[in-house]
Short mmCIF file of N, CA, C and O and ligand atoms in Angstrom, two decimals:
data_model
loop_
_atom_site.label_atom_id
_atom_site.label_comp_id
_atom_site.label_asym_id
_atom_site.label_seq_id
_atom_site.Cartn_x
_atom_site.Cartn_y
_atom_site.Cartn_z
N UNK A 1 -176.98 -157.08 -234.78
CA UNK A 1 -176.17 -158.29 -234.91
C UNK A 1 -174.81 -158.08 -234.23
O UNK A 1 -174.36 -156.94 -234.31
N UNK A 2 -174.23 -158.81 -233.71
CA UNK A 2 -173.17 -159.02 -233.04
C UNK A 2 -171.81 -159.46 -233.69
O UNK A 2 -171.70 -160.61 -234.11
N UNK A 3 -170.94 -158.73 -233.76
CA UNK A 3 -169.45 -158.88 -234.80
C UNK A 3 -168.65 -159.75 -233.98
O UNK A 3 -168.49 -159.57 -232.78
N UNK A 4 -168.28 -160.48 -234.48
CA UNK A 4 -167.55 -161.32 -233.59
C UNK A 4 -165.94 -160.69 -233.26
O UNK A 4 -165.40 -159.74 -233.83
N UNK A 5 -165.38 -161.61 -232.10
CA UNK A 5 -164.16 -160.38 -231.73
C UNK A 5 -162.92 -160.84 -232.91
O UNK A 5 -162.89 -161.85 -233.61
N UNK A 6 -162.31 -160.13 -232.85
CA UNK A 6 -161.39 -160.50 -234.21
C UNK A 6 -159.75 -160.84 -233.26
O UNK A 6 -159.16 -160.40 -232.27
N UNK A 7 -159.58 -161.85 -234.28
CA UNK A 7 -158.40 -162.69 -233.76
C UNK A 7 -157.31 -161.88 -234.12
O UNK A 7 -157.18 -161.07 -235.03
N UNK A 8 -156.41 -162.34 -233.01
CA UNK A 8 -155.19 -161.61 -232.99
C UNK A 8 -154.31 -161.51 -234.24
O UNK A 8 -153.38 -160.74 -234.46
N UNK A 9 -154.67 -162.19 -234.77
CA UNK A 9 -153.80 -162.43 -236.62
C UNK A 9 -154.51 -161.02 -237.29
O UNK A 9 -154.00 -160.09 -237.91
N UNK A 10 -155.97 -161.31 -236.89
CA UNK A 10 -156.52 -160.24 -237.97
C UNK A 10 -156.26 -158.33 -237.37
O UNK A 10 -156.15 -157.34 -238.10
N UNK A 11 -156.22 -158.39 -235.83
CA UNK A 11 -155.70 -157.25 -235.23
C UNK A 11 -154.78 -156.92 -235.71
O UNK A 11 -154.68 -155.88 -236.36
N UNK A 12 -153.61 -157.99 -235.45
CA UNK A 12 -151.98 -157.43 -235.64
C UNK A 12 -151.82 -157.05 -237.41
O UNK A 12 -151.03 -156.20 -237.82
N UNK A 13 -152.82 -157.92 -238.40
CA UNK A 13 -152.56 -157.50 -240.11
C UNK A 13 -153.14 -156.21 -239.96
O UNK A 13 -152.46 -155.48 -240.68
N UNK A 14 -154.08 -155.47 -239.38
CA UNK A 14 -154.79 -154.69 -239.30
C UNK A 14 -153.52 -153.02 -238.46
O UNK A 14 -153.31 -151.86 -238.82
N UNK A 15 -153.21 -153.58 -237.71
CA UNK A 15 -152.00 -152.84 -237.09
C UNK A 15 -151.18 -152.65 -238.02
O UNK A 15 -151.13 -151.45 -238.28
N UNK A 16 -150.49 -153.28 -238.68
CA UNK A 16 -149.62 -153.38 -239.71
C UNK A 16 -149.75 -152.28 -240.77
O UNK A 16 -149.01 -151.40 -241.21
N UNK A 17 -151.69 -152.90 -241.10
CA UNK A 17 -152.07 -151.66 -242.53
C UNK A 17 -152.09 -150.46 -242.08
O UNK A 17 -151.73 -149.46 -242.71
N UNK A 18 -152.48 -150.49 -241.00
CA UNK A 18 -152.59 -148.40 -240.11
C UNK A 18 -151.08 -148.14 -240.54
O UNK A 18 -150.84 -147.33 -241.43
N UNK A 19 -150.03 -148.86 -239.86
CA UNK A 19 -148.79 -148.35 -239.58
C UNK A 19 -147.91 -147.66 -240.91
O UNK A 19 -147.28 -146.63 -241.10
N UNK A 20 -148.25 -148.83 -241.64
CA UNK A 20 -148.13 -148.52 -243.58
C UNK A 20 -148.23 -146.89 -243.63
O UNK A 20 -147.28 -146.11 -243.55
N UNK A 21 -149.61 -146.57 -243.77
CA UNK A 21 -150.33 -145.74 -244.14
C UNK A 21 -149.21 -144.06 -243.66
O UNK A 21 -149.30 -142.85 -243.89
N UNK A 22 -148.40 -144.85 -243.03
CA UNK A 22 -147.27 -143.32 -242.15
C UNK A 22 -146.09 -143.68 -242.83
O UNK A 22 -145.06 -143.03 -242.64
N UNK A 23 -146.13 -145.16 -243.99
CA UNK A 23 -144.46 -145.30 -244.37
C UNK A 23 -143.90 -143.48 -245.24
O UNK A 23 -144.32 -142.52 -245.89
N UNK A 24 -142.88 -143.98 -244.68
CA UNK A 24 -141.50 -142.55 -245.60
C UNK A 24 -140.75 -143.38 -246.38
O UNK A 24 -139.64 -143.84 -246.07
N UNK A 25 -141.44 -143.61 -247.54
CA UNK A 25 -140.96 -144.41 -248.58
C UNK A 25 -141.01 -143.34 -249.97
O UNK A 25 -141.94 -143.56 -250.74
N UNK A 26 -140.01 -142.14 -250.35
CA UNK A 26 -140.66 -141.67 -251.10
C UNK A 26 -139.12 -141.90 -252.47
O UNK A 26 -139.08 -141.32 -253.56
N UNK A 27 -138.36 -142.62 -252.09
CA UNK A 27 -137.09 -143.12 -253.01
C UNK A 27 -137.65 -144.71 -253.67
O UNK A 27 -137.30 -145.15 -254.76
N UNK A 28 -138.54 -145.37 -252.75
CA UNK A 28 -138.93 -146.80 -253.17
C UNK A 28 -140.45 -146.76 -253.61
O UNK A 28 -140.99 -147.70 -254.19
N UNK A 29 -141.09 -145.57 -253.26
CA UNK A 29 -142.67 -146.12 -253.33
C UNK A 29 -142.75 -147.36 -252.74
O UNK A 29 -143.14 -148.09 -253.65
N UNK A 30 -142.64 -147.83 -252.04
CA UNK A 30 -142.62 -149.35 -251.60
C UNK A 30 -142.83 -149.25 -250.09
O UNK A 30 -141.94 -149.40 -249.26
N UNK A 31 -144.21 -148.95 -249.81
CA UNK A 31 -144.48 -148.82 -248.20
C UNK A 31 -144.28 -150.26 -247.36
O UNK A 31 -144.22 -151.35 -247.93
N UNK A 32 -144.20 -150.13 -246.29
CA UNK A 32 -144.44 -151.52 -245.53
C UNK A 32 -144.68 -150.91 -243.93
O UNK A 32 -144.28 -149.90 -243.34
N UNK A 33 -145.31 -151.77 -243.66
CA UNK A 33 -145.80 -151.34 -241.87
C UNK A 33 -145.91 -152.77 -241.77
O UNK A 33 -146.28 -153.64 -242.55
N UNK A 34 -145.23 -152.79 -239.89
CA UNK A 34 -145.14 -154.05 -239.12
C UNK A 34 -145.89 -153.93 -237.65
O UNK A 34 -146.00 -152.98 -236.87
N UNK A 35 -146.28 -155.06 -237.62
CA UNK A 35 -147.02 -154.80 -235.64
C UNK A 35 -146.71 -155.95 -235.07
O UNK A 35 -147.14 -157.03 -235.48
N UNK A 36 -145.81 -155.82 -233.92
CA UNK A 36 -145.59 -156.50 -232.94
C UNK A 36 -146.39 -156.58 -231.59
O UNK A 36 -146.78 -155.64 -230.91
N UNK A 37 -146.52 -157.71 -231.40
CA UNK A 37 -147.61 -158.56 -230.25
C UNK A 37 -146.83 -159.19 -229.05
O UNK A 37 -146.08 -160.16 -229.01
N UNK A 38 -147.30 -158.18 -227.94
CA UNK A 38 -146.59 -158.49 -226.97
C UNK A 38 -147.21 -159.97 -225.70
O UNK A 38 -148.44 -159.99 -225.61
N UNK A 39 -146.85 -160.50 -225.28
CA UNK A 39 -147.39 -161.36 -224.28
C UNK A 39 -148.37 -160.63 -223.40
O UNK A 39 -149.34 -161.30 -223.05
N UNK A 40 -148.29 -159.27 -222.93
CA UNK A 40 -148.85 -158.59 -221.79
C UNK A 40 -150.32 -157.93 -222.76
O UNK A 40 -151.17 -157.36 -222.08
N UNK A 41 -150.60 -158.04 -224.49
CA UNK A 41 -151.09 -158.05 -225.09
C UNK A 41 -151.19 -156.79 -225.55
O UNK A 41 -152.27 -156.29 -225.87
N UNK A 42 -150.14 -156.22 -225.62
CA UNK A 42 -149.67 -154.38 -225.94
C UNK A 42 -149.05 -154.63 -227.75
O UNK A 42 -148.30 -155.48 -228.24
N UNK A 43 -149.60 -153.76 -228.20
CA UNK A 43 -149.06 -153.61 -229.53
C UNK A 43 -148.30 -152.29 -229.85
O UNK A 43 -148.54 -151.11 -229.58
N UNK A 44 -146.98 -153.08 -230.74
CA UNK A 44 -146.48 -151.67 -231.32
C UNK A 44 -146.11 -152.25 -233.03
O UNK A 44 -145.78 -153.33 -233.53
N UNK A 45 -146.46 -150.51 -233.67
CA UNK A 45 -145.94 -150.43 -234.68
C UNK A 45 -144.91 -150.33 -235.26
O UNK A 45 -143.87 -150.29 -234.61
N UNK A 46 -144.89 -150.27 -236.67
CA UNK A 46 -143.65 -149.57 -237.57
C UNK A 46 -143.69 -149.50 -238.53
O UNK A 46 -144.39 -150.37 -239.04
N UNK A 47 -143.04 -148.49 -239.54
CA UNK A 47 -142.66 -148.75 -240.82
C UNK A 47 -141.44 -148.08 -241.24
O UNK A 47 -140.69 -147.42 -240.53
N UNK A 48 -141.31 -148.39 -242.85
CA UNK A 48 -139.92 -148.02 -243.45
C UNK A 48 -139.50 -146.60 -243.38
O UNK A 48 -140.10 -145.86 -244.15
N UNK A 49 -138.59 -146.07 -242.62
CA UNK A 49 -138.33 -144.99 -242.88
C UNK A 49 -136.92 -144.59 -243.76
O UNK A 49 -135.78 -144.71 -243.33
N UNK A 50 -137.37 -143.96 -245.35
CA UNK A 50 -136.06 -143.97 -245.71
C UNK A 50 -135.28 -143.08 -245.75
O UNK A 50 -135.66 -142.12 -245.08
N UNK A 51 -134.28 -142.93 -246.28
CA UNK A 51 -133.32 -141.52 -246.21
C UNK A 51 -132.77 -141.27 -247.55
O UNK A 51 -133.15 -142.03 -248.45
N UNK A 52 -131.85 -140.22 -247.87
CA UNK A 52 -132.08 -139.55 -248.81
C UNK A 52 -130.25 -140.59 -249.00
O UNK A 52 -129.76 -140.73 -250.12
N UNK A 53 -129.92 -140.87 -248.38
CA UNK A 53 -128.71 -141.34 -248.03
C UNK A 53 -128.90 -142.63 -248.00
O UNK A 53 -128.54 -143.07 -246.91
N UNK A 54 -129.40 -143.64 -248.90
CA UNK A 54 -130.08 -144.74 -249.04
C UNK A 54 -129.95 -145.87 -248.30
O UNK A 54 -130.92 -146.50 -247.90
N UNK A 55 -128.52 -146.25 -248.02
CA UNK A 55 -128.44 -147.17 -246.82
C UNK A 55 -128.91 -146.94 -245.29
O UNK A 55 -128.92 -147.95 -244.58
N UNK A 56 -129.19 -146.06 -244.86
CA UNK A 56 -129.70 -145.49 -243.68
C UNK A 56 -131.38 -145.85 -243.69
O UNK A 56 -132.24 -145.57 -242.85
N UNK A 57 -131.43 -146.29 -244.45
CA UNK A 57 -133.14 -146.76 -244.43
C UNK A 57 -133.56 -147.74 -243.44
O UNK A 57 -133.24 -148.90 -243.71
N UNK A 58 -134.23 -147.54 -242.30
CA UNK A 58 -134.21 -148.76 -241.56
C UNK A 58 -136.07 -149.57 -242.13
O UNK A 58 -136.86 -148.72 -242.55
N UNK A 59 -136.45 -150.71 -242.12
CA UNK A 59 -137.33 -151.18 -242.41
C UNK A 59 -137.85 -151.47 -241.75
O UNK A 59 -137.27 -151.33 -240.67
N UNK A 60 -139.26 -152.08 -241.63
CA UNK A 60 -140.71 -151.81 -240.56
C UNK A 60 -140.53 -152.59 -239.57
O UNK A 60 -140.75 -152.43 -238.37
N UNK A 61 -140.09 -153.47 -240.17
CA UNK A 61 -140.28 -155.01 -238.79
C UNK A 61 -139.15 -154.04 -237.98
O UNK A 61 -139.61 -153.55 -236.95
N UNK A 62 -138.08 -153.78 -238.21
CA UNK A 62 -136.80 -152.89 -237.20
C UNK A 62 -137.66 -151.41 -236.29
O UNK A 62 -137.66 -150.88 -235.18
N UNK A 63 -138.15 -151.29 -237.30
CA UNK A 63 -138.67 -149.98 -236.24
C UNK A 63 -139.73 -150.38 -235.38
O UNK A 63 -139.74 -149.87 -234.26
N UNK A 64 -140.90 -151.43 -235.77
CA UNK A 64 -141.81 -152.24 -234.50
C UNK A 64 -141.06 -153.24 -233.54
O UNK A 64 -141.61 -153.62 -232.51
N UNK A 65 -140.01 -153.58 -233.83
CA UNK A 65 -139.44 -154.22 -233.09
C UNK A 65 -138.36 -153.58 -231.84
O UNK A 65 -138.09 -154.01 -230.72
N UNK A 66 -138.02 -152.70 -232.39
CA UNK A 66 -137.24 -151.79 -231.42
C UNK A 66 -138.15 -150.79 -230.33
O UNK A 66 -137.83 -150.50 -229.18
N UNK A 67 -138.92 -150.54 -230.79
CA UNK A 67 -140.20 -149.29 -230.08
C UNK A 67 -140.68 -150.18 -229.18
O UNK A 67 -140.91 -149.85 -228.02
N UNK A 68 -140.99 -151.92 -229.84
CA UNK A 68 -141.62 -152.77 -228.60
C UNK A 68 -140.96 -152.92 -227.65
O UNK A 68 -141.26 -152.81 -226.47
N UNK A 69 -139.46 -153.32 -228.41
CA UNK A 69 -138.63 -153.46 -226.78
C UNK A 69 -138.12 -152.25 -226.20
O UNK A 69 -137.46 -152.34 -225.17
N UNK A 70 -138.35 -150.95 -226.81
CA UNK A 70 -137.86 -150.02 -225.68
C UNK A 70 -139.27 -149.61 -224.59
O UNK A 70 -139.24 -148.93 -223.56
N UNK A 71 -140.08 -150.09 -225.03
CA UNK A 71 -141.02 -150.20 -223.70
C UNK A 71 -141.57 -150.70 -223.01
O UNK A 71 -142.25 -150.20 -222.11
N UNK A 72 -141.36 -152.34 -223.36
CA UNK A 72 -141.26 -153.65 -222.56
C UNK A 72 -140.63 -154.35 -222.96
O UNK A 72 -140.55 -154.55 -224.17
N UNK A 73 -139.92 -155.01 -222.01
CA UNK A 73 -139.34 -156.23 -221.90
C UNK A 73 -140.49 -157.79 -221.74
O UNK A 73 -140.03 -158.77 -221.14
N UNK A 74 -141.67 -157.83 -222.22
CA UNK A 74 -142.14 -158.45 -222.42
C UNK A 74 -141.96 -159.63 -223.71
O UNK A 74 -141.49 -159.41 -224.83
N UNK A 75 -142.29 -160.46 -223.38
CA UNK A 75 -142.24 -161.72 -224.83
C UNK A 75 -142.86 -161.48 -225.69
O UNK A 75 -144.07 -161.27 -225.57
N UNK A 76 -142.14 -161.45 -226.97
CA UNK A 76 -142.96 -161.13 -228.42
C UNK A 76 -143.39 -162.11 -228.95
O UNK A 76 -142.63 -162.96 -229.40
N UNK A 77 -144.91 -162.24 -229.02
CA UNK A 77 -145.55 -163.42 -229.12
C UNK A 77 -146.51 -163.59 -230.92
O UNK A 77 -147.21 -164.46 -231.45
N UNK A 78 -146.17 -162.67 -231.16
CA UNK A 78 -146.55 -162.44 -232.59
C UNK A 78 -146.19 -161.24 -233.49
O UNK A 78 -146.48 -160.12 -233.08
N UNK A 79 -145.49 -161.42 -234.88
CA UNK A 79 -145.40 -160.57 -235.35
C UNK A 79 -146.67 -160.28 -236.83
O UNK A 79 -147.20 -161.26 -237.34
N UNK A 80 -146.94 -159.05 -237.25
CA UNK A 80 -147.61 -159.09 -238.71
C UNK A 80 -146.46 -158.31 -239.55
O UNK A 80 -145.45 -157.82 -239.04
N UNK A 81 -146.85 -158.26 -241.18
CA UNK A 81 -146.33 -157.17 -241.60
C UNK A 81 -147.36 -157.08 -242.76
O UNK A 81 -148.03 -158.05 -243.12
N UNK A 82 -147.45 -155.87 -243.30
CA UNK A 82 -148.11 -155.32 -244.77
C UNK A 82 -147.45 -154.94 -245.15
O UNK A 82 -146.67 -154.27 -244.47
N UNK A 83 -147.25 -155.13 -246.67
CA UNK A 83 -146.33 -154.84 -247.57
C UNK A 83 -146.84 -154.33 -248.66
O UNK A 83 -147.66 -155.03 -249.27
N UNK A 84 -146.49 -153.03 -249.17
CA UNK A 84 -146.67 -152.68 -250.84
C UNK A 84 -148.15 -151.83 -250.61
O UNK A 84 -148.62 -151.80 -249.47
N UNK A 85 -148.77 -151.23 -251.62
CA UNK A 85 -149.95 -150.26 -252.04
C UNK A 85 -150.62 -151.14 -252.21
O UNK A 85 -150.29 -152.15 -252.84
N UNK A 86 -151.96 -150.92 -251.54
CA UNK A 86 -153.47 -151.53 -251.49
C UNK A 86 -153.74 -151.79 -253.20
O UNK A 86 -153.47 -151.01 -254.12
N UNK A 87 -154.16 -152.70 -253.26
CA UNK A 87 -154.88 -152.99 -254.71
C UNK A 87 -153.39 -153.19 -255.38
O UNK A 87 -153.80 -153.96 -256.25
N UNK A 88 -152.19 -153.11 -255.61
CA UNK A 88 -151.48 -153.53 -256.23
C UNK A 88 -150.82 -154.97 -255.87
O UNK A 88 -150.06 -155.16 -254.92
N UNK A 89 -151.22 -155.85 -256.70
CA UNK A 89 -150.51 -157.14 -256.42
C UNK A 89 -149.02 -157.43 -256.48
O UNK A 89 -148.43 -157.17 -257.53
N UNK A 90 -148.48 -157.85 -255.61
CA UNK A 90 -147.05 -158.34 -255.78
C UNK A 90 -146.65 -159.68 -255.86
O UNK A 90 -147.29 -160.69 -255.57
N UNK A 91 -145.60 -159.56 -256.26
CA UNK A 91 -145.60 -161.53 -256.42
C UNK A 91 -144.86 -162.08 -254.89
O UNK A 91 -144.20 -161.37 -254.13
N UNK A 92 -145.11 -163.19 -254.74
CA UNK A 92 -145.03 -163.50 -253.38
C UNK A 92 -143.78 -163.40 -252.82
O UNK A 92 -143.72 -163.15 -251.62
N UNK A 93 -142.67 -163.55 -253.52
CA UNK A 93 -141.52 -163.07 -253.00
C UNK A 93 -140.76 -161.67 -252.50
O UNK A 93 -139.61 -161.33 -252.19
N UNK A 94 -141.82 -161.18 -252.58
CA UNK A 94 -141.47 -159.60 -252.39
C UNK A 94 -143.04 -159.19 -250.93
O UNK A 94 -143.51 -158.11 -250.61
N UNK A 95 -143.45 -160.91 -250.33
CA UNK A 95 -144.11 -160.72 -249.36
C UNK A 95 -143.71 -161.50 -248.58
O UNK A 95 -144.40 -162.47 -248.29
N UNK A 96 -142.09 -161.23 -247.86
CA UNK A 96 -142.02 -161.81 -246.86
C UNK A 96 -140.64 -161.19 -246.34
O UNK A 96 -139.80 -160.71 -247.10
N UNK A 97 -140.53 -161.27 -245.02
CA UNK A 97 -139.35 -159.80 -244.46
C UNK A 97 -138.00 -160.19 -245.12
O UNK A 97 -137.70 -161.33 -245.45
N UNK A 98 -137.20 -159.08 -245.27
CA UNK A 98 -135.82 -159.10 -245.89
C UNK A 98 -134.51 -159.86 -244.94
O UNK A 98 -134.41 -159.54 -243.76
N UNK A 99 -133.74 -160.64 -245.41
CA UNK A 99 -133.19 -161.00 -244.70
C UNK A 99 -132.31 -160.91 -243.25
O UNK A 99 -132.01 -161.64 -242.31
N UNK A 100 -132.07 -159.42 -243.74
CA UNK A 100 -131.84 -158.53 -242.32
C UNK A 100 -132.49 -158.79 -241.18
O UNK A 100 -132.17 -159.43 -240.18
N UNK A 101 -133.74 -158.04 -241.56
CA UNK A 101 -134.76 -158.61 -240.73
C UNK A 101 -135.13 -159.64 -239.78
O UNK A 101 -135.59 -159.69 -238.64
N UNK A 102 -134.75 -160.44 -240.67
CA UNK A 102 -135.08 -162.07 -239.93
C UNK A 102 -134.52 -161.91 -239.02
O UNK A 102 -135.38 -161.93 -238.14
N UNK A 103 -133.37 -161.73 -238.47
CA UNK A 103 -131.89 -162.00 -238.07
C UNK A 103 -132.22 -161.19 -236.73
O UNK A 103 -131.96 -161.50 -235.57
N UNK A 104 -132.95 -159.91 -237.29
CA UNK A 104 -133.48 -159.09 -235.89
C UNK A 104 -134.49 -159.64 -235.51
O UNK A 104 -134.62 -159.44 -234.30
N UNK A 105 -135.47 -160.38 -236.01
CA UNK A 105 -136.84 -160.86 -235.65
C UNK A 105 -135.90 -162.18 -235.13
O UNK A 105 -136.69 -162.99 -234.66
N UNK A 106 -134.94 -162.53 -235.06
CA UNK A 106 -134.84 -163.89 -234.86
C UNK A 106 -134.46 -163.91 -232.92
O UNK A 106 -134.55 -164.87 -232.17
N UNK A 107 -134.01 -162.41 -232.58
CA UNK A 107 -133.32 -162.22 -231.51
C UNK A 107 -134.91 -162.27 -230.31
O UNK A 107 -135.07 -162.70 -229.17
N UNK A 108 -135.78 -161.63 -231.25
CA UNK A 108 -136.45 -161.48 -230.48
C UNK A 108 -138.05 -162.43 -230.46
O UNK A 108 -138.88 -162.22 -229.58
N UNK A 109 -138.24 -163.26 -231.38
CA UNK A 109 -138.83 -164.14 -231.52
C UNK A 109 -138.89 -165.78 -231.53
O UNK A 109 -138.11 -166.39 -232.26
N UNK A 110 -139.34 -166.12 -231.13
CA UNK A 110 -138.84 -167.69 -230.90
C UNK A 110 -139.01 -168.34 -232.50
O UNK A 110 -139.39 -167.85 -233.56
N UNK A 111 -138.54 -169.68 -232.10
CA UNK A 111 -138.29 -170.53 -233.43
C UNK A 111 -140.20 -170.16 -233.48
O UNK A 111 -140.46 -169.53 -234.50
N UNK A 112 -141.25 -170.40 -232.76
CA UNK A 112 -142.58 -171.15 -233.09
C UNK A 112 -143.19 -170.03 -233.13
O UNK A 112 -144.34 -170.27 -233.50
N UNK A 113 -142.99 -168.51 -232.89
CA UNK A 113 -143.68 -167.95 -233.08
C UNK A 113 -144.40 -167.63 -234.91
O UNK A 113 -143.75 -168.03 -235.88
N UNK A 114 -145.35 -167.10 -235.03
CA UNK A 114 -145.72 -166.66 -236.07
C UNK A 114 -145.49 -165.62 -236.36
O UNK A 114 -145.38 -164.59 -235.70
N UNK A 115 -145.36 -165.89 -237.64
CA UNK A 115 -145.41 -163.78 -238.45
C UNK A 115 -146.02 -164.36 -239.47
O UNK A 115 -145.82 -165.35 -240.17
N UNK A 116 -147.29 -163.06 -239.33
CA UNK A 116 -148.56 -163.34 -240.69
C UNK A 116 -148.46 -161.78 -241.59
O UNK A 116 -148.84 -160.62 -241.42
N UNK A 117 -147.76 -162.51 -242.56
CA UNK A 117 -148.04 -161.66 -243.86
C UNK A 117 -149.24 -161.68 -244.64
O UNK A 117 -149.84 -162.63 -245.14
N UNK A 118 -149.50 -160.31 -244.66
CA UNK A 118 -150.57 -159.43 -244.90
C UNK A 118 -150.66 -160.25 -246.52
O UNK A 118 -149.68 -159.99 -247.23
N UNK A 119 -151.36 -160.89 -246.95
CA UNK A 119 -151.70 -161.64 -248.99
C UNK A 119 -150.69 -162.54 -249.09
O UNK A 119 -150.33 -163.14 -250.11
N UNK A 120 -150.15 -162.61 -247.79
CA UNK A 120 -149.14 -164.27 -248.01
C UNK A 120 -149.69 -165.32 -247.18
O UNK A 120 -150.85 -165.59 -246.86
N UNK A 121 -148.85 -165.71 -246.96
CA UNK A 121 -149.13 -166.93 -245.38
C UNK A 121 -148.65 -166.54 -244.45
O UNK A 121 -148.26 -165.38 -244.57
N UNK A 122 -148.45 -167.06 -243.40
CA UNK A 122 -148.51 -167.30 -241.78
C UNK A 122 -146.93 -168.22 -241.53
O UNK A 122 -146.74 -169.44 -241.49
N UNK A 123 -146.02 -167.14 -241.41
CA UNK A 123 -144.73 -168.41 -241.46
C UNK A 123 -144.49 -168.26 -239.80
O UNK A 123 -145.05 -167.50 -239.02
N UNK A 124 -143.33 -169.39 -239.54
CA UNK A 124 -143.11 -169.42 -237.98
C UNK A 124 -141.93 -168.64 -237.88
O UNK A 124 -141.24 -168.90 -238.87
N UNK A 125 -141.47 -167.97 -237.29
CA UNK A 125 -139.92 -167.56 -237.02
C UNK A 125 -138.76 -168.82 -237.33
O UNK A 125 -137.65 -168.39 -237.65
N UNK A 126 -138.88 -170.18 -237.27
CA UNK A 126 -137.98 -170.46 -237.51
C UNK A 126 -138.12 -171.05 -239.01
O UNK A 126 -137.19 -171.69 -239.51
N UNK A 127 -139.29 -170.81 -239.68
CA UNK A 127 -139.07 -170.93 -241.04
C UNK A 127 -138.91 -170.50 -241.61
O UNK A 127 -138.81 -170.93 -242.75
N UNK A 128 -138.71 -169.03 -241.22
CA UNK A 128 -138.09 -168.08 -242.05
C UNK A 128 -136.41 -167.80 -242.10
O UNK A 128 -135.58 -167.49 -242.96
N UNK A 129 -136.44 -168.02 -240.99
CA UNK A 129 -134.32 -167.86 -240.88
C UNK A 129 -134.06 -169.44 -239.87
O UNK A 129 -133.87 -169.30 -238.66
N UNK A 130 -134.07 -170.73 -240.42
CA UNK A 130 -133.49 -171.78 -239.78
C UNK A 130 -132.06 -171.09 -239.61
O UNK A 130 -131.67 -170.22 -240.39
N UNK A 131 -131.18 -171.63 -238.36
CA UNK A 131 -130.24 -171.80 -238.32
C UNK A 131 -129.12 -170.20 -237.89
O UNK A 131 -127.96 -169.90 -238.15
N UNK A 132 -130.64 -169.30 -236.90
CA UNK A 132 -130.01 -168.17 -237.06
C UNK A 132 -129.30 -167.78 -236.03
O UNK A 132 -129.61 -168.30 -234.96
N UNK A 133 -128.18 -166.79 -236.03
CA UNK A 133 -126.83 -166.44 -235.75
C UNK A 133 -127.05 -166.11 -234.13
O UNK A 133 -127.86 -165.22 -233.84
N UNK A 134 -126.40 -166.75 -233.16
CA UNK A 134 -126.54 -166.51 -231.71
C UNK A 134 -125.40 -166.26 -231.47
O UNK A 134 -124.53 -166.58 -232.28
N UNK A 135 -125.16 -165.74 -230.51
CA UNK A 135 -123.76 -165.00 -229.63
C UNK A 135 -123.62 -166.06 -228.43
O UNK A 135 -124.00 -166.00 -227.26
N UNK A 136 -122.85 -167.16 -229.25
CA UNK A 136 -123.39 -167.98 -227.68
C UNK A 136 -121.48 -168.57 -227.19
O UNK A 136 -120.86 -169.40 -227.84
N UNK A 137 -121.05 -168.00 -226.18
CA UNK A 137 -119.70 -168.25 -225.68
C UNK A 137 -119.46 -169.02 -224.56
O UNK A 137 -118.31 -169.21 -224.17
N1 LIG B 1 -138.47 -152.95 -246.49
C1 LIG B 1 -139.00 -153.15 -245.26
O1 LIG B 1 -139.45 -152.21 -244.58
N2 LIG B 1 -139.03 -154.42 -244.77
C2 LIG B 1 -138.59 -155.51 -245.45
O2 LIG B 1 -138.57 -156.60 -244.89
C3 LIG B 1 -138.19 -155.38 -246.85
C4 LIG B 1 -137.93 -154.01 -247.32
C5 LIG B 1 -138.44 -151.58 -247.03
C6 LIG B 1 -137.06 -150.99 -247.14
C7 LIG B 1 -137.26 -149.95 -248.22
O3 LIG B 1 -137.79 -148.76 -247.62
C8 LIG B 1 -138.35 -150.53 -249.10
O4 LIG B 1 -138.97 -151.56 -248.34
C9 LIG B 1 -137.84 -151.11 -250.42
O5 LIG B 1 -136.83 -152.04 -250.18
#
């Protein structure tokens, strides 16, 4: 039988859960892995890496988002993220990126793109941070 090819939503949630699986979350227990989707159709990962020095923690979407653009300058045409330990349910507010985040996802994602959270929904970039902060002179 023949598997059908799997859509880029289900790749990039799938990217996401690998990336998890390497979080350095050992102050939060609270893993998260992100995968960014490039136009040229190149994927990169990330997750939380924290520090012992707690504000120095950078979070997943920041580390897939930075690794993508330090090796293309290509258009980021989709983001995923997974959040939290397999089989443990979270409540939905604790499944969707931190506000920081946005702000960096906002630089590099358009208002229409998608980001599909892994047991949430499918939000657009600009429904997650309307109204976000540009450097515009
Ligand atoms: N974290 C992320 O990686 N992304 C988010 O959008 C929310 C929070 C991480 C940071 C920290 O390592 C842990 O989750 C608990 O806040």
């Amino acid at each position: 039988m023949n598997t059908p090819p799997k859509s880029s939503e289900e790749m990039l949630v799938a990217a996401a859960q690998a990336a998890k699986e390497h979080s350095y979350s050992p102050y939060s227990n609270f893993p998260v892995g992100a995968a960014v989707l490039l136009e040229d159709g190149q994927v990169f990962t990330g997750t939380n890496i924290e520090n012992a020095s707690y504000g120095l923690t950078c979070c997943a979407e920041r580390v897939a988002l930075f690794a993508a653009r330090t090796a293309s300058a290509a258009k980021v045409t989709g983001l995923a993220i997974s959040i939290g330990r397999a089989g443990v349910d979270l409540p939905k507010e604790s499944l969707v990126p931190c506000g920081a985040c946005r702000q960096v996802m906002s630089e590099f994602l358009a208002p229409e793109t998608p980001v599909y959270v892994d047991g949430n929904r499918t939000f657009t970039m600009g429904e997650l941070l309307p109204h976000s902060f540009k450097l515009t002179r």
